[in-house]
C-alpha cells in the first residue's frame, strides 16, 4: 500500500467548527487549524492516536483568548498524509518540529495527550534549542507504550492487543476494512481483561454496544499506527528513559486514567503509578522545573472536560509567563 493523501479518501471527512489548512513538510502534508490572535503566545495541541485534531474542538474556544492555538493531525491521522512503514516517535517528532519551524515560527508551548504526550516529550528532549517553550504531557503512556519497559507493564500487557486487532481486521490504511468482522472477532481475539472496554473502544465512547459502522475518529485513522505500537517499531531508536533524561524545558506531567482490571491487575489506563513516578524522576533529573499532577479524570480530559483541562494547563502556564 502506497502513501495516501487526503484526496485519495475525500469521502471520509466531515465538516468541523474551524477552518482546516495544509502545509507541505516535504515527505508529508500536515493538516492543522490555527485560531486566536496571531500575536498571542502560540500553543500547539497534539492529539492521541486514533484521535484527529478535532478532539480538541471543545477546548480550543476556551484557549483563544490567551493563545494563538494550533491543533494538528499527525501523519496517519485525518487529512494529513498516511505513510505505511513510516510510523515511529522520531518521525512524528521531526514532523512536528518542522511544522513549528515553518508555520508557527517562534518558541511554542506544546501539549500532547496519550501518544501525543510521548511525542511532546520527544520535542522537549530533541527539538532544536529555543523552539519549545514548555511541554504539557497529558496522561502519556510513558514506558507502558514500550514492549519491554524498565518499569511496569509493556504494551502487549496493556492496550496493545486492541491495536493489533485494528491492524489485522482493518488493514494498513483500511485496505481490508472489515469492521463487522472485527467487532464479531473481538471477544475471542482480545484478552478477557479488555472485554469490558470493547463497546467503548469500538463505539462512540458512550454507547452500550459496538457501533454498526466505524466511528468518525477511527475512519480518519490509519490502523498501521496501532500496529507500530503493538510491534514496538514505534519506539525504534527512541528509548523512553533516555528521552526523558534529555528533557530541556519546563514540563507538566498529568496522570489521570487510573484503571486496572480488578481480577488480574492488568493496566487499562495509560501508565501505572510507578511508571508515572519514574517519568517524573527522570524529567526532574535534568534540573528543569517539573510539575506532576494526579487527577481523577478521563484519559482524554480535553474532550469531555474542556473547562477543567483548560484550567489545569493554564494555571501551570501562568508559572512560566
PDB file of C-alpha atoms in Angstrom:
ATOM      1  CA  UNK A   1       0.000   0.000   0.000  1.00  0.00           C
ATOM      2  CA  UNK A   2       1.494   3.331  -1.059  1.00  0.00           C
ATOM      3  CA  UNK A   3       1.368   6.752   0.510  1.00  0.00           C
ATOM      4  CA  UNK A   4      -2.208   8.015   0.830  1.00  0.00           C
ATOM      5  CA  UNK A   5      -3.133  11.685   0.556  1.00  0.00           C
ATOM      6  CA  UNK A   6      -6.366  13.288   1.732  1.00  0.00           C
ATOM      7  CA  UNK A   7      -7.652  13.460  -1.839  1.00  0.00           C
ATOM      8  CA  UNK A   8      -7.458   9.654  -2.023  1.00  0.00           C
ATOM      9  CA  UNK A   9     -10.069   9.376   0.747  1.00  0.00           C
ATOM     10  CA  UNK A  10     -12.024  12.607   0.306  1.00  0.00           C
ATOM     11  CA  UNK A  11     -15.346  10.964   1.156  1.00  0.00           C
ATOM     12  CA  UNK A  12     -14.052  10.107   4.629  1.00  0.00           C
ATOM     13  CA  UNK A  13     -14.224  13.571   6.138  1.00  0.00           C
ATOM     14  CA  UNK A  14     -16.935  15.666   7.752  1.00  0.00           C
ATOM     15  CA  UNK A  15     -17.104  19.395   8.445  1.00  0.00           C
ATOM     16  CA  UNK A  16     -15.861  20.780  11.755  1.00  0.00           C
ATOM     17  CA  UNK A  17     -16.096  24.066  13.644  1.00  0.00           C
ATOM     18  CA  UNK A  18     -12.834  25.576  12.429  1.00  0.00           C
ATOM     19  CA  UNK A  19     -11.217  26.083   9.041  1.00  0.00           C
ATOM     20  CA  UNK A  20      -8.595  23.469   8.189  1.00  0.00           C
ATOM     21  CA  UNK A  21      -5.292  24.168   6.464  1.00  0.00           C
ATOM     22  CA  UNK A  22      -2.500  22.090   4.956  1.00  0.00           C
ATOM     23  CA  UNK A  23       1.247  22.676   4.954  1.00  0.00           C
ATOM     24  CA  UNK A  24       3.766  20.734   2.857  1.00  0.00           C
ATOM     25  CA  UNK A  25       6.513  19.475   5.176  1.00  0.00           C
ATOM     26  CA  UNK A  26       8.407  17.620   2.473  1.00  0.00           C
ATOM     27  CA  UNK A  27       7.584  13.938   2.893  1.00  0.00           C
ATOM     28  CA  UNK A  28       4.066  14.656   4.116  1.00  0.00           C
ATOM     29  CA  UNK A  29       1.355  17.280   4.041  1.00  0.00           C
ATOM     30  CA  UNK A  30       0.133  18.109   7.543  1.00  0.00           C
ATOM     31  CA  UNK A  31      -3.429  19.151   8.322  1.00  0.00           C
ATOM     32  CA  UNK A  32      -3.981  21.787  11.019  1.00  0.00           C
ATOM     33  CA  UNK A  33      -6.151  24.557  12.399  1.00  0.00           C
ATOM     34  CA  UNK A  34      -4.998  27.936  13.719  1.00  0.00           C
ATOM     35  CA  UNK A  35      -7.269  30.045  15.913  1.00  0.00           C
ATOM     36  CA  UNK A  36      -6.877  33.137  18.091  1.00  0.00           C
ATOM     37  CA  UNK A  37      -4.863  36.340  17.942  1.00  0.00           C
ATOM     38  CA  UNK A  38      -1.761  35.820  15.762  1.00  0.00           C
ATOM     39  CA  UNK A  39       0.194  37.989  18.211  1.00  0.00           C
ATOM     40  CA  UNK A  40      -0.714  35.854  21.250  1.00  0.00           C
ATOM     41  CA  UNK A  41       1.695  33.227  22.635  1.00  0.00           C
ATOM     42  CA  UNK A  42       1.469  30.066  20.497  1.00  0.00           C
ATOM     43  CA  UNK A  43       0.119  26.825  21.930  1.00  0.00           C
ATOM     44  CA  UNK A  44       0.308  23.617  19.867  1.00  0.00           C
ATOM     45  CA  UNK A  45      -2.074  20.718  20.607  1.00  0.00           C
ATOM     46  CA  UNK A  46      -1.081  17.168  19.569  1.00  0.00           C
ATOM     47  CA  UNK A  47      -3.829  14.505  19.656  1.00  0.00           C
ATOM     48  CA  UNK A  48      -3.553  10.855  20.629  1.00  0.00           C
ATOM     49  CA  UNK A  49      -3.533   8.028  18.128  1.00  0.00           C
ATOM     50  CA  UNK A  50      -6.984   7.328  16.777  1.00  0.00           C
ATOM     51  CA  UNK A  51      -7.990  10.926  17.501  1.00  0.00           C
ATOM     52  CA  UNK A  52      -7.865  13.756  14.984  1.00  0.00           C
ATOM     53  CA  UNK A  53      -7.248  17.414  15.845  1.00  0.00           C
ATOM     54  CA  UNK A  54     -10.982  17.961  16.301  1.00  0.00           C
ATOM     55  CA  UNK A  55     -10.867  16.068  19.573  1.00  0.00           C
ATOM     56  CA  UNK A  56      -9.756  19.463  20.889  1.00  0.00           C
ATOM     57  CA  UNK A  57     -12.725  21.353  19.412  1.00  0.00           C
ATOM     58  CA  UNK A  58     -14.369  21.848  22.800  1.00  0.00           C
ATOM     59  CA  UNK A  59     -11.195  23.233  24.351  1.00  0.00           C
ATOM     60  CA  UNK A  60      -9.956  25.499  21.545  1.00  0.00           C
ATOM     61  CA  UNK A  61     -12.550  28.286  22.056  1.00  0.00           C
ATOM     62  CA  UNK A  62     -11.643  28.403  25.747  1.00  0.00           C
ATOM     63  CA  UNK A  63      -7.957  28.912  24.907  1.00  0.00           C
ATOM     64  CA  UNK A  64      -8.112  31.517  22.140  1.00  0.00           C
ATOM     65  CA  UNK A  65      -8.475  34.477  24.493  1.00  0.00           C
ATOM     66  CA  UNK A  66      -4.969  33.715  25.787  1.00  0.00           C
ATOM     67  CA  UNK A  67      -3.170  31.929  22.968  1.00  0.00           C
ATOM     68  CA  UNK A  68      -2.711  31.527  19.253  1.00  0.00           C
ATOM     69  CA  UNK A  69      -3.916  27.923  19.210  1.00  0.00           C
ATOM     70  CA  UNK A  70      -2.671  25.386  16.676  1.00  0.00           C
ATOM     71  CA  UNK A  71      -4.001  21.812  16.544  1.00  0.00           C
ATOM     72  CA  UNK A  72      -2.594  19.248  14.135  1.00  0.00           C
ATOM     73  CA  UNK A  73      -3.204  15.849  12.607  1.00  0.00           C
ATOM     74  CA  UNK A  74      -0.017  13.793  12.737  1.00  0.00           C
ATOM     75  CA  UNK A  75       0.917  11.641   9.760  1.00  0.00           C
ATOM     76  CA  UNK A  76      -1.545   8.752   9.639  1.00  0.00           C
ATOM     77  CA  UNK A  77      -4.375  10.881  11.031  1.00  0.00           C
ATOM     78  CA  UNK A  78      -7.171  12.816   9.337  1.00  0.00           C
ATOM     79  CA  UNK A  79      -6.294  14.870   6.286  1.00  0.00           C
ATOM     80  CA  UNK A  80      -2.549  14.534   6.879  1.00  0.00           C
ATOM     81  CA  UNK A  81      -0.586  12.127   4.674  1.00  0.00           C
ATOM     82  CA  UNK A  82      -0.712   8.440   5.585  1.00  0.00           C
ATOM     83  CA  UNK A  83       2.665   6.688   5.219  1.00  0.00           C
ATOM     84  CA  UNK A  84       2.946   2.902   5.618  1.00  0.00           C
ATOM     85  CA  UNK A  85       6.122   1.694   7.370  1.00  0.00           C
ATOM     86  CA  UNK A  86       6.908   5.258   8.496  1.00  0.00           C
ATOM     87  CA  UNK A  87       5.259   5.476  11.910  1.00  0.00           C
ATOM     88  CA  UNK A  88       7.624   5.990  14.833  1.00  0.00           C
ATOM     89  CA  UNK A  89       8.296   8.566  17.522  1.00  0.00           C
ATOM     90  CA  UNK A  90      11.350  10.037  15.805  1.00  0.00           C
ATOM     91  CA  UNK A  91       9.470  10.543  12.534  1.00  0.00           C
ATOM     92  CA  UNK A  92       6.398  12.046  14.217  1.00  0.00           C
ATOM     93  CA  UNK A  93       8.628  14.289  16.322  1.00  0.00           C
ATOM     94  CA  UNK A  94      10.576  15.533  13.328  1.00  0.00           C
ATOM     95  CA  UNK A  95       7.303  16.298  11.518  1.00  0.00           C
ATOM     96  CA  UNK A  96       6.088  18.443  14.415  1.00  0.00           C
ATOM     97  CA  UNK A  97       9.442  20.197  14.795  1.00  0.00           C
ATOM     98  CA  UNK A  98       9.298  21.098  11.088  1.00  0.00           C
ATOM     99  CA  UNK A  99       5.701  22.305  11.486  1.00  0.00           C
ATOM    100  CA  UNK A 100       6.688  24.636  14.332  1.00  0.00           C
ATOM    101  CA  UNK A 101       9.580  25.966  12.254  1.00  0.00           C
ATOM    102  CA  UNK A 102       7.581  26.529   9.054  1.00  0.00           C
ATOM    103  CA  UNK A 103       4.136  27.509  10.341  1.00  0.00           C
ATOM    104  CA  UNK A 104       4.484  28.907  13.861  1.00  0.00           C
ATOM    105  CA  UNK A 105       7.976  30.324  13.564  1.00  0.00           C
ATOM    106  CA  UNK A 106       8.600  31.171  17.228  1.00  0.00           C
ATOM    107  CA  UNK A 107       9.057  29.461  20.609  1.00  0.00           C
ATOM    108  CA  UNK A 108       5.969  27.388  21.314  1.00  0.00           C
ATOM    109  CA  UNK A 109       4.162  25.760  24.215  1.00  0.00           C
ATOM    110  CA  UNK A 110       3.339  22.177  23.235  1.00  0.00           C
ATOM    111  CA  UNK A 111       0.611  19.983  24.753  1.00  0.00           C
ATOM    112  CA  UNK A 112       0.026  16.354  23.785  1.00  0.00           C
ATOM    113  CA  UNK A 113      -2.371  13.686  25.008  1.00  0.00           C
ATOM    114  CA  UNK A 114      -1.569   9.968  25.259  1.00  0.00           C
ATOM    115  CA  UNK A 115       0.813   9.048  22.398  1.00  0.00           C
ATOM    116  CA  UNK A 116       0.752  12.766  21.552  1.00  0.00           C
ATOM    117  CA  UNK A 117       2.200  13.278  25.020  1.00  0.00           C
ATOM    118  CA  UNK A 118       5.061  10.903  24.207  1.00  0.00           C
ATOM    119  CA  UNK A 119       5.754  12.954  21.076  1.00  0.00           C
ATOM    120  CA  UNK A 120       5.656  16.097  23.230  1.00  0.00           C
ATOM    121  CA  UNK A 121       8.297  14.512  25.470  1.00  0.00           C
ATOM    122  CA  UNK A 122      10.376  13.885  22.323  1.00  0.00           C
ATOM    123  CA  UNK A 123      10.120  17.560  21.375  1.00  0.00           C
ATOM    124  CA  UNK A 124      11.098  18.601  24.914  1.00  0.00           C
ATOM    125  CA  UNK A 125      14.204  16.442  24.603  1.00  0.00           C
ATOM    126  CA  UNK A 126      15.290  16.593  20.978  1.00  0.00           C
ATOM    127  CA  UNK A 127      13.836  19.657  19.215  1.00  0.00           C
ATOM    128  CA  UNK A 128      16.372  22.313  18.342  1.00  0.00           C
ATOM    129  CA  UNK A 129      17.220  24.703  21.197  1.00  0.00           C
ATOM    130  CA  UNK A 130      14.782  27.537  21.759  1.00  0.00           C
ATOM    131  CA  UNK A 131      11.925  26.031  19.752  1.00  0.00           C
ATOM    132  CA  UNK A 132       9.930  24.565  22.668  1.00  0.00           C
ATOM    133  CA  UNK A 133       8.925  26.899  25.494  1.00  0.00           C
ATOM    134  CA  UNK A 134       7.259  24.308  27.709  1.00  0.00           C
ATOM    135  CA  UNK A 135       5.800  20.803  27.468  1.00  0.00           C
ATOM    136  CA  UNK A 136       2.436  19.518  28.727  1.00  0.00           C
ATOM    137  CA  UNK A 137       2.237  15.724  28.847  1.00  0.00           C
ATOM    138  CA  UNK A 138      -1.445  14.802  29.271  1.00  0.00           C
ATOM    139  CA  UNK A 139      -1.673  11.233  30.610  1.00  0.00           C
ATOM    140  CA  UNK A 140       1.007   9.814  28.267  1.00  0.00           C
ATOM    141  CA  UNK A 141       1.827   6.069  28.100  1.00  0.00           C
ATOM    142  CA  UNK A 142       5.443   6.591  29.097  1.00  0.00           C
ATOM    143  CA  UNK A 143       7.209   3.215  29.450  1.00  0.00           C
ATOM    144  CA  UNK A 144       3.897   1.308  29.069  1.00  0.00           C
ATOM    145  CA  UNK A 145       3.952   2.005  25.296  1.00  0.00           C
ATOM    146  CA  UNK A 146       7.212   0.049  25.019  1.00  0.00           C
ATOM    147  CA  UNK A 147       7.313  -3.718  24.571  1.00  0.00           C
ATOM    148  CA  UNK A 148       9.766  -4.331  27.432  1.00  0.00           C
ATOM    149  CA  UNK A 149       9.968  -1.207  29.584  1.00  0.00           C
ATOM    150  CA  UNK A 150      12.311  -0.894  32.582  1.00  0.00           C
ATOM    151  CA  UNK A 151       9.366  -0.099  34.853  1.00  0.00           C
ATOM    152  CA  UNK A 152       5.901  -1.650  34.926  1.00  0.00           C
ATOM    153  CA  UNK A 153       3.937  -3.449  32.179  1.00  0.00           C
ATOM    154  CA  UNK A 154       4.637  -3.175  28.466  1.00  0.00           C
ATOM    155  CA  UNK A 155       2.374  -2.512  25.502  1.00  0.00           C
ATOM    156  CA  UNK A 156       1.114  -6.066  24.948  1.00  0.00           C
ATOM    157  CA  UNK A 157       0.177  -6.329  28.636  1.00  0.00           C
ATOM    158  CA  UNK A 158      -1.943  -3.190  28.308  1.00  0.00           C
ATOM    159  CA  UNK A 159      -3.843  -1.943  25.248  1.00  0.00           C
ATOM    160  CA  UNK A 160      -1.547  -3.458  22.610  1.00  0.00           C
ATOM    161  CA  UNK A 161      -3.946  -6.293  21.701  1.00  0.00           C
ATOM    162  CA  UNK A 162      -6.632  -3.828  20.605  1.00  0.00           C
ATOM    163  CA  UNK A 163      -4.137  -2.087  18.303  1.00  0.00           C
ATOM    164  CA  UNK A 164      -3.128  -5.440  16.829  1.00  0.00           C
ATOM    165  CA  UNK A 165      -6.814  -6.256  16.295  1.00  0.00           C
ATOM    166  CA  UNK A 166      -7.336  -2.977  14.422  1.00  0.00           C
ATOM    167  CA  UNK A 167      -4.352  -3.675  12.191  1.00  0.00           C
ATOM    168  CA  UNK A 168      -5.466  -7.251  11.434  1.00  0.00           C
ATOM    169  CA  UNK A 169      -9.093  -6.538  10.556  1.00  0.00           C
ATOM    170  CA  UNK A 170      -8.859  -3.030   9.142  1.00  0.00           C
ATOM    171  CA  UNK A 171      -5.515  -3.456   7.419  1.00  0.00           C
ATOM    172  CA  UNK A 172      -2.887  -0.865   6.535  1.00  0.00           C
ATOM    173  CA  UNK A 173      -4.716   2.317   5.531  1.00  0.00           C
ATOM    174  CA  UNK A 174      -8.093   0.496   5.733  1.00  0.00           C
ATOM    175  CA  UNK A 175      -7.076  -1.757   2.830  1.00  0.00           C
ATOM    176  CA  UNK A 176      -9.143  -4.581   4.340  1.00  0.00           C
ATOM    177  CA  UNK A 177     -11.618  -2.610   6.369  1.00  0.00           C
ATOM    178  CA  UNK A 178     -13.736  -5.455   7.769  1.00  0.00           C
ATOM    179  CA  UNK A 179     -15.301  -3.559  10.648  1.00  0.00           C
ATOM    180  CA  UNK A 180     -18.156  -6.043  11.170  1.00  0.00           C
ATOM    181  CA  UNK A 181     -15.753  -8.988  11.215  1.00  0.00           C
ATOM    182  CA  UNK A 182     -13.522  -7.228  13.715  1.00  0.00           C
ATOM    183  CA  UNK A 183     -16.392  -6.488  16.094  1.00  0.00           C
ATOM    184  CA  UNK A 184     -17.515 -10.130  15.916  1.00  0.00           C
ATOM    185  CA  UNK A 185     -13.989 -11.472  16.455  1.00  0.00           C
ATOM    186  CA  UNK A 186     -13.035  -9.127  19.290  1.00  0.00           C
ATOM    187  CA  UNK A 187     -14.299 -11.263  22.214  1.00  0.00           C
ATOM    188  CA  UNK A 188     -12.266 -14.255  21.023  1.00  0.00           C
ATOM    189  CA  UNK A 189      -9.133 -12.413  19.981  1.00  0.00           C
ATOM    190  CA  UNK A 190      -8.786  -9.975  22.872  1.00  0.00           C
ATOM    191  CA  UNK A 191      -7.716 -10.996  26.383  1.00  0.00           C
ATOM    192  CA  UNK A 192     -10.500 -11.082  28.941  1.00  0.00           C
ATOM    193  CA  UNK A 193      -9.292  -8.035  30.833  1.00  0.00           C
ATOM    194  CA  UNK A 194     -10.100  -5.903  27.755  1.00  0.00           C
ATOM    195  CA  UNK A 195     -13.618  -7.293  27.246  1.00  0.00           C
ATOM    196  CA  UNK A 196     -15.376  -4.665  29.418  1.00  0.00           C
ATOM    197  CA  UNK A 197     -13.939  -1.965  27.165  1.00  0.00           C
ATOM    198  CA  UNK A 198     -14.890  -3.442  23.768  1.00  0.00           C
ATOM    199  CA  UNK A 199     -18.077  -1.396  23.385  1.00  0.00           C
ATOM    200  CA  UNK A 200     -16.274   1.756  24.456  1.00  0.00           C
ATOM    201  CA  UNK A 201     -13.317   1.245  22.113  1.00  0.00           C
ATOM    202  CA  UNK A 202     -15.477   0.339  19.116  1.00  0.00           C
ATOM    203  CA  UNK A 203     -18.400   2.671  19.717  1.00  0.00           C
ATOM    204  CA  UNK A 204     -18.760   6.366  20.251  1.00  0.00           C
ATOM    205  CA  UNK A 205     -17.266   6.257  23.731  1.00  0.00           C
ATOM    206  CA  UNK A 206     -20.660   6.239  25.433  1.00  0.00           C
ATOM    207  CA  UNK A 207     -22.790   3.510  23.836  1.00  0.00           C
ATOM    208  CA  UNK A 208     -23.545   0.128  25.371  1.00  0.00           C
ATOM    209  CA  UNK A 209     -22.627  -1.746  22.208  1.00  0.00           C
ATOM    210  CA  UNK A 210     -20.136  -1.512  19.385  1.00  0.00           C
ATOM    211  CA  UNK A 211     -21.121   0.819  16.565  1.00  0.00           C
ATOM    212  CA  UNK A 212     -22.527  -0.699  13.364  1.00  0.00           C
ATOM    213  CA  UNK A 213     -20.025   1.332  11.350  1.00  0.00           C
ATOM    214  CA  UNK A 214     -16.657   2.791  12.361  1.00  0.00           C
ATOM    215  CA  UNK A 215     -16.912   5.984  14.434  1.00  0.00           C
ATOM    216  CA  UNK A 216     -15.583   9.074  12.675  1.00  0.00           C
ATOM    217  CA  UNK A 217     -12.344   9.307  14.655  1.00  0.00           C
ATOM    218  CA  UNK A 218     -11.343   5.806  13.517  1.00  0.00           C
ATOM    219  CA  UNK A 219     -12.405   6.406   9.906  1.00  0.00           C
ATOM    220  CA  UNK A 220      -9.765   9.160   9.850  1.00  0.00           C
ATOM    221  CA  UNK A 221      -7.009   6.918  11.188  1.00  0.00           C
ATOM    222  CA  UNK A 222      -4.508   4.576   9.550  1.00  0.00           C
ATOM    223  CA  UNK A 223      -4.641   1.291  11.527  1.00  0.00           C
ATOM    224  CA  UNK A 224      -0.924   0.796  10.854  1.00  0.00           C
ATOM    225  CA  UNK A 225      -0.389   3.447  13.553  1.00  0.00           C
ATOM    226  CA  UNK A 226      -1.573   0.923  16.138  1.00  0.00           C
ATOM    227  CA  UNK A 227       0.430  -1.895  14.590  1.00  0.00           C
ATOM    228  CA  UNK A 228       3.571   0.187  15.026  1.00  0.00           C
ATOM    229  CA  UNK A 229       2.951   0.342  18.781  1.00  0.00           C
ATOM    230  CA  UNK A 230       1.914  -3.309  19.074  1.00  0.00           C
ATOM    231  CA  UNK A 231       5.130  -4.451  17.356  1.00  0.00           C
ATOM    232  CA  UNK A 232       7.275  -1.833  19.155  1.00  0.00           C
ATOM    233  CA  UNK A 233       8.506  -0.336  15.884  1.00  0.00           C
ATOM    234  CA  UNK A 234       7.001   2.968  17.023  1.00  0.00           C
ATOM    235  CA  UNK A 235       9.727   3.137  19.670  1.00  0.00           C
ATOM    236  CA  UNK A 236      12.621   2.145  17.408  1.00  0.00           C
ATOM    237  CA  UNK A 237      15.608   4.338  18.222  1.00  0.00           C
ATOM    238  CA  UNK A 238      13.729   6.177  20.976  1.00  0.00           C
ATOM    239  CA  UNK A 239      14.012   4.636  24.431  1.00  0.00           C
ATOM    240  CA  UNK A 240      11.653   6.454  26.793  1.00  0.00           C
ATOM    241  CA  UNK A 241      14.029   6.631  29.766  1.00  0.00           C
ATOM    242  CA  UNK A 242      16.804   8.064  27.598  1.00  0.00           C
ATOM    243  CA  UNK A 243      14.388  10.578  26.085  1.00  0.00           C
ATOM    244  CA  UNK A 244      13.041  11.773  29.440  1.00  0.00           C
ATOM    245  CA  UNK A 245      16.575  12.194  30.804  1.00  0.00           C
ATOM    246  CA  UNK A 246      17.257  14.610  27.920  1.00  0.00           C
ATOM    247  CA  UNK A 247      14.360  16.957  28.775  1.00  0.00           C
ATOM    248  CA  UNK A 248      15.342  20.596  28.202  1.00  0.00           C
ATOM    249  CA  UNK A 249      12.200  22.580  29.087  1.00  0.00           C
ATOM    250  CA  UNK A 250       9.729  23.109  31.958  1.00  0.00           C
ATOM    251  CA  UNK A 251       7.193  20.296  31.944  1.00  0.00           C
ATOM    252  CA  UNK A 252       3.731  19.487  33.290  1.00  0.00           C
ATOM    253  CA  UNK A 253       3.006  15.755  33.612  1.00  0.00           C
ATOM    254  CA  UNK A 254      -0.611  14.789  34.330  1.00  0.00           C
ATOM    255  CA  UNK A 255      -1.710  11.290  35.268  1.00  0.00           C
ATOM    256  CA  UNK A 256      -5.418  10.626  35.475  1.00  0.00           C
ATOM    257  CA  UNK A 257      -6.842   7.463  33.927  1.00  0.00           C
ATOM    258  CA  UNK A 258      -6.043   5.177  36.891  1.00  0.00           C
ATOM    259  CA  UNK A 259      -7.722   1.990  35.735  1.00  0.00           C
ATOM    260  CA  UNK A 260      -6.743  -1.644  36.260  1.00  0.00           C
ATOM    261  CA  UNK A 261      -8.641  -4.882  35.808  1.00  0.00           C
ATOM    262  CA  UNK A 262      -9.853  -5.928  39.290  1.00  0.00           C
ATOM    263  CA  UNK A 263      -9.324  -9.639  38.605  1.00  0.00           C
ATOM    264  CA  UNK A 264      -5.872  -9.611  37.020  1.00  0.00           C
ATOM    265  CA  UNK A 265      -4.383  -6.237  37.941  1.00  0.00           C
ATOM    266  CA  UNK A 266      -3.720  -5.596  34.241  1.00  0.00           C
ATOM    267  CA  UNK A 267      -3.294  -1.945  33.344  1.00  0.00           C
ATOM    268  CA  UNK A 268      -6.170  -0.477  31.329  1.00  0.00           C
ATOM    269  CA  UNK A 269      -5.058   3.134  31.671  1.00  0.00           C
ATOM    270  CA  UNK A 270      -2.070   4.921  30.177  1.00  0.00           C
ATOM    271  CA  UNK A 271       0.558   4.174  32.811  1.00  0.00           C
ATOM    272  CA  UNK A 272       0.928   2.817  36.327  1.00  0.00           C
ATOM    273  CA  UNK A 273       1.758   4.992  39.322  1.00  0.00           C
ATOM    274  CA  UNK A 274       5.295   3.536  39.319  1.00  0.00           C
ATOM    275  CA  UNK A 275       5.758   4.478  35.656  1.00  0.00           C
ATOM    276  CA  UNK A 276       4.446   7.991  36.284  1.00  0.00           C
ATOM    277  CA  UNK A 277       6.774   8.467  39.231  1.00  0.00           C
ATOM    278  CA  UNK A 278       9.782   7.222  37.268  1.00  0.00           C
ATOM    279  CA  UNK A 279       8.912   9.568  34.399  1.00  0.00           C
ATOM    280  CA  UNK A 280       8.710  12.427  36.884  1.00  0.00           C
ATOM    281  CA  UNK A 281      12.061  11.457  38.419  1.00  0.00           C
ATOM    282  CA  UNK A 282      13.791  11.396  35.032  1.00  0.00           C
ATOM    283  CA  UNK A 283      12.282  14.726  33.978  1.00  0.00           C
ATOM    284  CA  UNK A 284      13.400  16.300  37.266  1.00  0.00           C
ATOM    285  CA  UNK A 285      16.903  14.832  36.948  1.00  0.00           C
ATOM    286  CA  UNK A 286      17.600  17.346  34.183  1.00  0.00           C
ATOM    287  CA  UNK A 287      17.191  20.279  36.573  1.00  0.00           C
ATOM    288  CA  UNK A 288      14.236  21.729  34.666  1.00  0.00           C
ATOM    289  CA  UNK A 289      11.057  22.745  36.543  1.00  0.00           C
ATOM    290  CA  UNK A 290       8.625  19.828  36.580  1.00  0.00           C
ATOM    291  CA  UNK A 291       5.059  19.762  37.895  1.00  0.00           C
ATOM    292  CA  UNK A 292       3.345  16.418  38.444  1.00  0.00           C
ATOM    293  CA  UNK A 293      -0.452  16.340  38.831  1.00  0.00           C
ATOM    294  CA  UNK A 294      -2.579  13.277  39.519  1.00  0.00           C
ATOM    295  CA  UNK A 295      -6.262  13.668  38.669  1.00  0.00           C
ATOM    296  CA  UNK A 296      -9.486  11.689  38.661  1.00  0.00           C
ATOM    297  CA  UNK A 297     -10.345  12.359  35.025  1.00  0.00           C
ATOM    298  CA  UNK A 298     -10.837  10.618  31.663  1.00  0.00           C
ATOM    299  CA  UNK A 299      -7.762   9.748  29.623  1.00  0.00           C
ATOM    300  CA  UNK A 300      -8.618  12.388  27.009  1.00  0.00           C
ATOM    301  CA  UNK A 301      -9.638  15.012  29.550  1.00  0.00           C
ATOM    302  CA  UNK A 302      -9.669  17.843  26.993  1.00  0.00           C
ATOM    303  CA  UNK A 303     -12.720  16.482  25.147  1.00  0.00           C
ATOM    304  CA  UNK A 304     -15.328  15.649  27.845  1.00  0.00           C
ATOM    305  CA  UNK A 305     -13.996  18.119  30.443  1.00  0.00           C
ATOM    306  CA  UNK A 306     -12.638  21.048  28.414  1.00  0.00           C
ATOM    307  CA  UNK A 307     -13.063  23.656  31.153  1.00  0.00           C
ATOM    308  CA  UNK A 308     -11.125  21.531  33.624  1.00  0.00           C
ATOM    309  CA  UNK A 309      -8.450  20.787  31.050  1.00  0.00           C
ATOM    310  CA  UNK A 310      -8.015  24.475  30.280  1.00  0.00           C
ATOM    311  CA  UNK A 311      -7.844  25.350  33.979  1.00  0.00           C
ATOM    312  CA  UNK A 312      -5.162  22.723  34.627  1.00  0.00           C
ATOM    313  CA  UNK A 313      -2.881  23.725  31.775  1.00  0.00           C
ATOM    314  CA  UNK A 314      -3.372  27.496  32.014  1.00  0.00           C
ATOM    315  CA  UNK A 315      -2.708  27.515  35.776  1.00  0.00           C
ATOM    316  CA  UNK A 316       0.598  25.809  35.026  1.00  0.00           C
ATOM    317  CA  UNK A 317       1.430  28.046  32.065  1.00  0.00           C
ATOM    318  CA  UNK A 318       0.994  31.099  34.299  1.00  0.00           C
ATOM    319  CA  UNK A 319       4.020  29.913  36.268  1.00  0.00           C
ATOM    320  CA  UNK A 320       6.123  30.219  33.097  1.00  0.00           C
ATOM    321  CA  UNK A 321       4.982  33.594  31.814  1.00  0.00           C
TER     322      UNK A 321
END
